[in-house]
Amino acid sequence: MLLLVSGASGVGKTTARLHARHLLGETFETAELCTLGPIPAAPTVAWRQEQVEAAVQRAIVLEAEGRHLLFAGDPVPVGEALAAPSADRIDIAACLLDAHDEAHLARLARRGEPSQTIPLHQGFATWLRAHAHDPGHVPEAVTTGAWPEMRWDRWVGRQPGPEWAMTVLDTSSLGPEEVGEAVAGWCRRAVAGEAPVFPAGWFVR
């Protein structure tokens, strides 16, 4: 299974990966974009989506070994994972890490985020919240400038429904270890069938 942890900058994705990997054991491998290959000087949307496909392919290899891939640390929306060319061959569970506006702003400030980029991070966080429930909400946010191999037809144009489901975790009041524990618990539930999962080929069912 591919277990995707999504979210805007500052909500705890990398923290979740670093802490959760020590809790999950060898059945789970972890990755983020920088572990899948070199990052170009000027990363593009298309490059990110090619790397998402690399993560999907790695998850397929691991599944054959009875293992899973936790893909966390980057702002990769679930729609990008589901549209990756090979995504029809693997179960995908998605978890959105979110934080309320006050907590999000405080974290961005602690990171020294330039003031001119903060509205962009806030806007993306707002879009991700909507995307978690509604595949029809401004798909152009990820389809513009996309890698040509992406299969947007799997979900673009769909209406909200029970088949479009992911887990949302509020990290506003959680410390680093608590975020890791929450994500590790979600991984175990997803693998056990106790959390929402997009089964392989879900879009043709």
PDB file of C-alpha atoms in Angstrom:
ATOM      1  CA  MET A   1       0.000   0.000   0.000  1.00  0.00           C
ATOM      2  CA  LEU A   2       1.046   3.584  -0.631  1.00  0.00           C
ATOM      3  CA  LEU A   3       0.352   5.725   2.426  1.00  0.00           C
ATOM      4  CA  LEU A   4       0.436   9.393   1.464  1.00  0.00           C
ATOM      5  CA  VAL A   5       0.707  12.112   4.092  1.00  0.00           C
ATOM      6  CA  SER A   6      -0.270  15.434   2.551  1.00  0.00           C
ATOM      7  CA  GLY A   7      -0.514  18.970   3.874  1.00  0.00           C
ATOM      8  CA  ALA A   8       0.703  22.513   3.464  1.00  0.00           C
ATOM      9  CA  SER A   9       4.157  23.657   4.548  1.00  0.00           C
ATOM     10  CA  GLY A  10       4.517  23.794   8.311  1.00  0.00           C
ATOM     11  CA  VAL A  11       1.833  21.319   9.377  1.00  0.00           C
ATOM     12  CA  GLY A  12       4.244  18.517  10.326  1.00  0.00           C
ATOM     13  CA  LYS A  13       4.724  16.200   7.333  1.00  0.00           C
ATOM     14  CA  THR A  14       8.489  15.714   7.618  1.00  0.00           C
ATOM     15  CA  THR A  15       8.207  15.523  11.399  1.00  0.00           C
ATOM     16  CA  ALA A  16       5.582  12.824  10.988  1.00  0.00           C
ATOM     17  CA  ARG A  17       7.795  10.776   8.675  1.00  0.00           C
ATOM     18  CA  LEU A  18      10.881  11.024  10.880  1.00  0.00           C
ATOM     19  CA  HIS A  19       9.053  10.023  14.054  1.00  0.00           C
ATOM     20  CA  ALA A  20       6.662   7.484  12.551  1.00  0.00           C
ATOM     21  CA  ARG A  21       9.367   5.444  10.836  1.00  0.00           C
ATOM     22  CA  HIS A  22      10.803   4.467  14.226  1.00  0.00           C
ATOM     23  CA  LEU A  23       7.369   3.332  15.407  1.00  0.00           C
ATOM     24  CA  LEU A  24       6.268   1.339  12.377  1.00  0.00           C
ATOM     25  CA  GLY A  25       9.068  -1.196  12.004  1.00  0.00           C
ATOM     26  CA  GLU A  26      10.538  -2.820   8.916  1.00  0.00           C
ATOM     27  CA  THR A  27       7.164  -3.535   7.316  1.00  0.00           C
ATOM     28  CA  PHE A  28       7.044   0.144   6.365  1.00  0.00           C
ATOM     29  CA  GLU A  29       9.550   2.055   4.271  1.00  0.00           C
ATOM     30  CA  THR A  30       9.463   5.860   4.262  1.00  0.00           C
ATOM     31  CA  ALA A  31      10.219   8.334   1.503  1.00  0.00           C
ATOM     32  CA  GLU A  32       9.856  11.937   0.403  1.00  0.00           C
ATOM     33  CA  LEU A  33      10.775  13.690  -2.825  1.00  0.00           C
ATOM     34  CA  CYS A  34      14.389  14.290  -1.828  1.00  0.00           C
ATOM     35  CA  THR A  35      14.933  10.560  -1.127  1.00  0.00           C
ATOM     36  CA  LEU A  36      13.624   9.504  -4.534  1.00  0.00           C
ATOM     37  CA  GLY A  37      16.146  11.418  -6.615  1.00  0.00           C
ATOM     38  CA  PRO A  38      18.011  14.717  -6.953  1.00  0.00           C
ATOM     39  CA  ILE A  39      15.954  17.896  -6.669  1.00  0.00           C
ATOM     40  CA  PRO A  40      16.493  20.266  -9.608  1.00  0.00           C
ATOM     41  CA  ALA A  41      17.556  23.865  -9.057  1.00  0.00           C
ATOM     42  CA  ALA A  42      14.103  25.014 -10.123  1.00  0.00           C
ATOM     43  CA  PRO A  43      11.584  22.262  -9.285  1.00  0.00           C
ATOM     44  CA  THR A  44       8.432  22.282 -11.397  1.00  0.00           C
ATOM     45  CA  VAL A  45       4.966  20.835 -10.955  1.00  0.00           C
ATOM     46  CA  ALA A  46       5.731  18.317 -13.712  1.00  0.00           C
ATOM     47  CA  TRP A  47       8.943  17.212 -11.964  1.00  0.00           C
ATOM     48  CA  ARG A  48       7.080  16.714  -8.678  1.00  0.00           C
ATOM     49  CA  GLN A  49       4.474  14.597 -10.409  1.00  0.00           C
ATOM     50  CA  GLU A  50       7.131  12.436 -12.061  1.00  0.00           C
ATOM     51  CA  GLN A  51       8.574  11.826  -8.590  1.00  0.00           C
ATOM     52  CA  VAL A  52       5.133  10.897  -7.289  1.00  0.00           C
ATOM     53  CA  GLU A  53       5.026   8.229  -9.987  1.00  0.00           C
ATOM     54  CA  ALA A  54       8.422   7.022  -8.738  1.00  0.00           C
ATOM     55  CA  ALA A  55       6.928   6.722  -5.244  1.00  0.00           C
ATOM     56  CA  VAL A  56       3.959   4.778  -6.606  1.00  0.00           C
ATOM     57  CA  GLN A  57       6.269   2.390  -8.429  1.00  0.00           C
ATOM     58  CA  ARG A  58       8.338   1.900  -5.280  1.00  0.00           C
ATOM     59  CA  ALA A  59       5.170   1.093  -3.335  1.00  0.00           C
ATOM     60  CA  ILE A  60       4.277  -1.535  -5.935  1.00  0.00           C
ATOM     61  CA  VAL A  61       7.685  -3.181  -5.499  1.00  0.00           C
ATOM     62  CA  LEU A  62       7.320  -3.146  -1.717  1.00  0.00           C
ATOM     63  CA  GLU A  63       3.812  -4.587  -1.872  1.00  0.00           C
ATOM     64  CA  ALA A  64       5.195  -7.659  -3.643  1.00  0.00           C
ATOM     65  CA  GLU A  65       7.411  -8.100  -0.569  1.00  0.00           C
ATOM     66  CA  GLY A  66       4.507  -7.684   1.853  1.00  0.00           C
ATOM     67  CA  ARG A  67       5.597  -4.162   2.803  1.00  0.00           C
ATOM     68  CA  HIS A  68       4.245  -0.611   2.502  1.00  0.00           C
ATOM     69  CA  LEU A  69       5.534   2.865   1.610  1.00  0.00           C
ATOM     70  CA  LEU A  70       4.873   5.899   3.812  1.00  0.00           C
ATOM     71  CA  PHE A  71       5.331   8.895   1.494  1.00  0.00           C
ATOM     72  CA  ALA A  72       5.476  12.068   3.580  1.00  0.00           C
ATOM     73  CA  GLY A  73       7.337  15.354   3.774  1.00  0.00           C
ATOM     74  CA  ASP A  74       6.168  17.175   0.662  1.00  0.00           C
ATOM     75  CA  PRO A  75       2.981  19.056  -0.324  1.00  0.00           C
ATOM     76  CA  VAL A  76       1.683  16.280  -2.582  1.00  0.00           C
ATOM     77  CA  PRO A  77      -2.145  16.291  -2.843  1.00  0.00           C
ATOM     78  CA  VAL A  78      -4.018  13.013  -2.997  1.00  0.00           C
ATOM     79  CA  GLY A  79      -5.198  13.931  -6.510  1.00  0.00           C
ATOM     80  CA  GLU A  80      -1.619  13.792  -7.768  1.00  0.00           C
ATOM     81  CA  ALA A  81      -1.036  10.345  -6.299  1.00  0.00           C
ATOM     82  CA  LEU A  82      -4.282   9.001  -7.762  1.00  0.00           C
ATOM     83  CA  ALA A  83      -3.456  10.436 -11.194  1.00  0.00           C
ATOM     84  CA  ALA A  84       0.048   8.948 -11.342  1.00  0.00           C
ATOM     85  CA  PRO A  85       0.206   6.539 -14.298  1.00  0.00           C
ATOM     86  CA  SER A  86       0.819   3.424 -12.191  1.00  0.00           C
ATOM     87  CA  ALA A  87      -1.615   4.331  -9.395  1.00  0.00           C
ATOM     88  CA  ASP A  88      -4.243   1.923 -10.755  1.00  0.00           C
ATOM     89  CA  ARG A  89      -2.010  -0.947  -9.566  1.00  0.00           C
ATOM     90  CA  ILE A  90      -1.796  -0.149  -5.867  1.00  0.00           C
ATOM     91  CA  ASP A  91      -4.078   0.645  -2.925  1.00  0.00           C
ATOM     92  CA  ILE A  92      -3.589   4.248  -1.794  1.00  0.00           C
ATOM     93  CA  ALA A  93      -4.501   5.696   1.595  1.00  0.00           C
ATOM     94  CA  ALA A  94      -4.214   9.433   2.148  1.00  0.00           C
ATOM     95  CA  CYS A  95      -3.944  11.487   5.309  1.00  0.00           C
ATOM     96  CA  LEU A  96      -4.136  15.284   5.339  1.00  0.00           C
ATOM     97  CA  LEU A  97      -2.263  16.973   8.164  1.00  0.00           C
ATOM     98  CA  ASP A  98      -3.907  20.301   8.916  1.00  0.00           C
ATOM     99  CA  ALA A  99      -3.582  23.102  11.441  1.00  0.00           C
ATOM    100  CA  HIS A 100      -5.846  26.022  12.221  1.00  0.00           C
ATOM    101  CA  ASP A 101      -4.775  29.383  10.835  1.00  0.00           C
ATOM    102  CA  GLU A 102      -3.262  30.734  14.054  1.00  0.00           C
ATOM    103  CA  ALA A 103      -1.124  27.643  14.636  1.00  0.00           C
ATOM    104  CA  HIS A 104      -0.111  27.494  10.979  1.00  0.00           C
ATOM    105  CA  LEU A 105       1.012  31.133  10.967  1.00  0.00           C
ATOM    106  CA  ALA A 106       2.995  30.617  14.159  1.00  0.00           C
ATOM    107  CA  ARG A 107       4.848  27.644  12.688  1.00  0.00           C
ATOM    108  CA  LEU A 108       5.648  29.484   9.483  1.00  0.00           C
ATOM    109  CA  ALA A 109       6.980  32.395  11.535  1.00  0.00           C
ATOM    110  CA  ARG A 110       9.204  30.084  13.605  1.00  0.00           C
ATOM    111  CA  ARG A 111      10.621  28.704  10.379  1.00  0.00           C
ATOM    112  CA  GLY A 112      11.488  32.213   9.235  1.00  0.00           C
ATOM    113  CA  GLU A 113       9.165  32.003   6.253  1.00  0.00           C
ATOM    114  CA  PRO A 114       9.379  35.207   4.133  1.00  0.00           C
ATOM    115  CA  SER A 115       6.272  37.342   4.619  1.00  0.00           C
ATOM    116  CA  GLN A 116       5.554  37.452   0.890  1.00  0.00           C
ATOM    117  CA  THR A 117       5.180  33.667   0.659  1.00  0.00           C
ATOM    118  CA  ILE A 118       2.923  33.195   3.694  1.00  0.00           C
ATOM    119  CA  PRO A 119      -0.313  33.959   1.777  1.00  0.00           C
ATOM    120  CA  LEU A 120       0.672  31.273  -0.754  1.00  0.00           C
ATOM    121  CA  HIS A 121       1.055  28.665   2.001  1.00  0.00           C
ATOM    122  CA  GLN A 122      -2.225  29.718   3.578  1.00  0.00           C
ATOM    123  CA  GLY A 123      -4.008  29.571   0.239  1.00  0.00           C
ATOM    124  CA  PHE A 124      -2.661  26.099  -0.465  1.00  0.00           C
ATOM    125  CA  ALA A 125      -3.748  24.912   2.988  1.00  0.00           C
ATOM    126  CA  THR A 126      -7.255  26.166   2.257  1.00  0.00           C
ATOM    127  CA  TRP A 127      -7.280  24.381  -1.103  1.00  0.00           C
ATOM    128  CA  LEU A 128      -6.065  21.118   0.442  1.00  0.00           C
ATOM    129  CA  ARG A 129      -8.894  21.198   2.990  1.00  0.00           C
ATOM    130  CA  ALA A 130     -11.431  21.484   0.181  1.00  0.00           C
ATOM    131  CA  HIS A 131      -9.645  18.895  -1.994  1.00  0.00           C
ATOM    132  CA  ALA A 132      -9.854  16.368   0.849  1.00  0.00           C
ATOM    133  CA  HIS A 133     -13.642  16.330   0.474  1.00  0.00           C
ATOM    134  CA  ASP A 134     -14.369  17.596  -3.037  1.00  0.00           C
ATOM    135  CA  PRO A 135     -12.418  16.408  -6.103  1.00  0.00           C
ATOM    136  CA  GLY A 136     -14.127  19.099  -8.157  1.00  0.00           C
ATOM    137  CA  HIS A 137     -12.682  22.003  -6.185  1.00  0.00           C
ATOM    138  CA  VAL A 138     -10.335  23.989  -8.468  1.00  0.00           C
ATOM    139  CA  PRO A 139      -8.463  21.019  -9.993  1.00  0.00           C
ATOM    140  CA  GLU A 140      -6.375  23.556 -11.937  1.00  0.00           C
ATOM    141  CA  ALA A 141      -4.304  23.942  -8.771  1.00  0.00           C
ATOM    142  CA  VAL A 142      -2.518  20.698  -9.710  1.00  0.00           C
ATOM    143  CA  THR A 143      -3.371  20.124 -13.368  1.00  0.00           C
ATOM    144  CA  THR A 144      -1.837  23.363 -14.666  1.00  0.00           C
ATOM    145  CA  GLY A 145       1.697  22.772 -15.897  1.00  0.00           C
ATOM    146  CA  ALA A 146       1.301  19.069 -15.245  1.00  0.00           C
ATOM    147  CA  TRP A 147       3.432  16.152 -16.394  1.00  0.00           C
ATOM    148  CA  PRO A 148       1.756  14.941 -19.614  1.00  0.00           C
ATOM    149  CA  GLU A 149       1.609  11.324 -18.396  1.00  0.00           C
ATOM    150  CA  MET A 150      -0.751  12.115 -15.504  1.00  0.00           C
ATOM    151  CA  ARG A 151      -4.219  10.491 -15.638  1.00  0.00           C
ATOM    152  CA  TRP A 152      -6.455  13.316 -14.483  1.00  0.00           C
ATOM    153  CA  ASP A 153      -9.458  11.631 -16.107  1.00  0.00           C
ATOM    154  CA  ARG A 154      -9.594   9.307 -13.101  1.00  0.00           C
ATOM    155  CA  TRP A 155     -11.049  12.021 -10.882  1.00  0.00           C
ATOM    156  CA  VAL A 156     -11.317  15.455 -12.513  1.00  0.00           C
ATOM    157  CA  GLY A 157     -15.016  16.216 -12.954  1.00  0.00           C
ATOM    158  CA  ARG A 158     -16.148  13.888 -10.164  1.00  0.00           C
ATOM    159  CA  GLN A 159     -18.577  15.090  -7.543  1.00  0.00           C
ATOM    160  CA  PRO A 160     -18.041  14.612  -3.796  1.00  0.00           C
ATOM    161  CA  GLY A 161     -19.061  11.138  -2.683  1.00  0.00           C
ATOM    162  CA  PRO A 162     -18.192   8.300  -0.312  1.00  0.00           C
ATOM    163  CA  GLU A 163     -15.565   6.934  -2.690  1.00  0.00           C
ATOM    164  CA  TRP A 164     -13.530  10.159  -2.310  1.00  0.00           C
ATOM    165  CA  ALA A 165     -12.382   9.782   1.276  1.00  0.00           C
ATOM    166  CA  MET A 166      -9.236  10.414   3.249  1.00  0.00           C
ATOM    167  CA  THR A 167      -8.237  10.906   6.874  1.00  0.00           C
ATOM    168  CA  VAL A 168      -7.722  14.425   8.239  1.00  0.00           C
ATOM    169  CA  LEU A 169      -5.574  14.956  11.348  1.00  0.00           C
ATOM    170  CA  ASP A 170      -5.472  18.307  13.138  1.00  0.00           C
ATOM    171  CA  THR A 171      -1.889  18.874  14.296  1.00  0.00           C
ATOM    172  CA  SER A 172      -2.525  22.336  15.778  1.00  0.00           C
ATOM    173  CA  SER A 173      -1.926  21.277  19.380  1.00  0.00           C
ATOM    174  CA  LEU A 174       0.382  18.310  18.782  1.00  0.00           C
ATOM    175  CA  GLY A 175       4.100  18.154  19.469  1.00  0.00           C
ATOM    176  CA  PRO A 176       6.540  16.365  17.103  1.00  0.00           C
ATOM    177  CA  GLU A 177       6.335  12.982  18.825  1.00  0.00           C
ATOM    178  CA  GLU A 178       2.547  13.185  19.045  1.00  0.00           C
ATOM    179  CA  VAL A 179       2.323  13.884  15.297  1.00  0.00           C
ATOM    180  CA  GLY A 180       4.522  10.873  14.623  1.00  0.00           C
ATOM    181  CA  GLU A 181       2.398   8.670  16.867  1.00  0.00           C
ATOM    182  CA  ALA A 182      -0.815   9.885  15.203  1.00  0.00           C
ATOM    183  CA  VAL A 183       0.530   9.161  11.730  1.00  0.00           C
ATOM    184  CA  ALA A 184       1.891   5.760  12.735  1.00  0.00           C
ATOM    185  CA  GLY A 185      -1.504   4.884  14.178  1.00  0.00           C
ATOM    186  CA  TRP A 186      -3.199   5.987  10.970  1.00  0.00           C
ATOM    187  CA  CYS A 187      -0.814   3.816   8.917  1.00  0.00           C
ATOM    188  CA  ARG A 188      -1.683   0.758  10.966  1.00  0.00           C
ATOM    189  CA  ARG A 189      -5.422   1.451  10.690  1.00  0.00           C
ATOM    190  CA  ALA A 190      -5.235   1.963   6.933  1.00  0.00           C
ATOM    191  CA  VAL A 191      -3.351  -1.295   6.372  1.00  0.00           C
ATOM    192  CA  ALA A 192      -5.885  -3.089   8.595  1.00  0.00           C
ATOM    193  CA  GLY A 193      -8.791  -1.674   6.580  1.00  0.00           C
ATOM    194  CA  GLU A 194      -9.918   0.595   9.426  1.00  0.00           C
ATOM    195  CA  ALA A 195      -9.296   3.920   7.638  1.00  0.00           C
ATOM    196  CA  PRO A 196     -10.347   5.182   4.194  1.00  0.00           C
ATOM    197  CA  VAL A 197      -8.424   3.662   1.282  1.00  0.00           C
ATOM    198  CA  PHE A 198      -8.621   4.158  -2.478  1.00  0.00           C
ATOM    199  CA  PRO A 199      -8.372   0.532  -3.701  1.00  0.00           C
ATOM    200  CA  ALA A 200      -6.412  -0.184  -6.860  1.00  0.00           C
ATOM    201  CA  GLY A 201      -8.575   0.678  -9.851  1.00  0.00           C
ATOM    202  CA  TRP A 202     -11.165   2.445  -7.662  1.00  0.00           C
ATOM    203  CA  PHE A 203     -12.022   4.925 -10.439  1.00  0.00           C
ATOM    204  CA  VAL A 204     -13.590   2.252 -12.696  1.00  0.00           C
ATOM    205  CA  ARG A 205     -15.789   0.721  -9.991  1.00  0.00           C
TER     206      ARG A 205
END
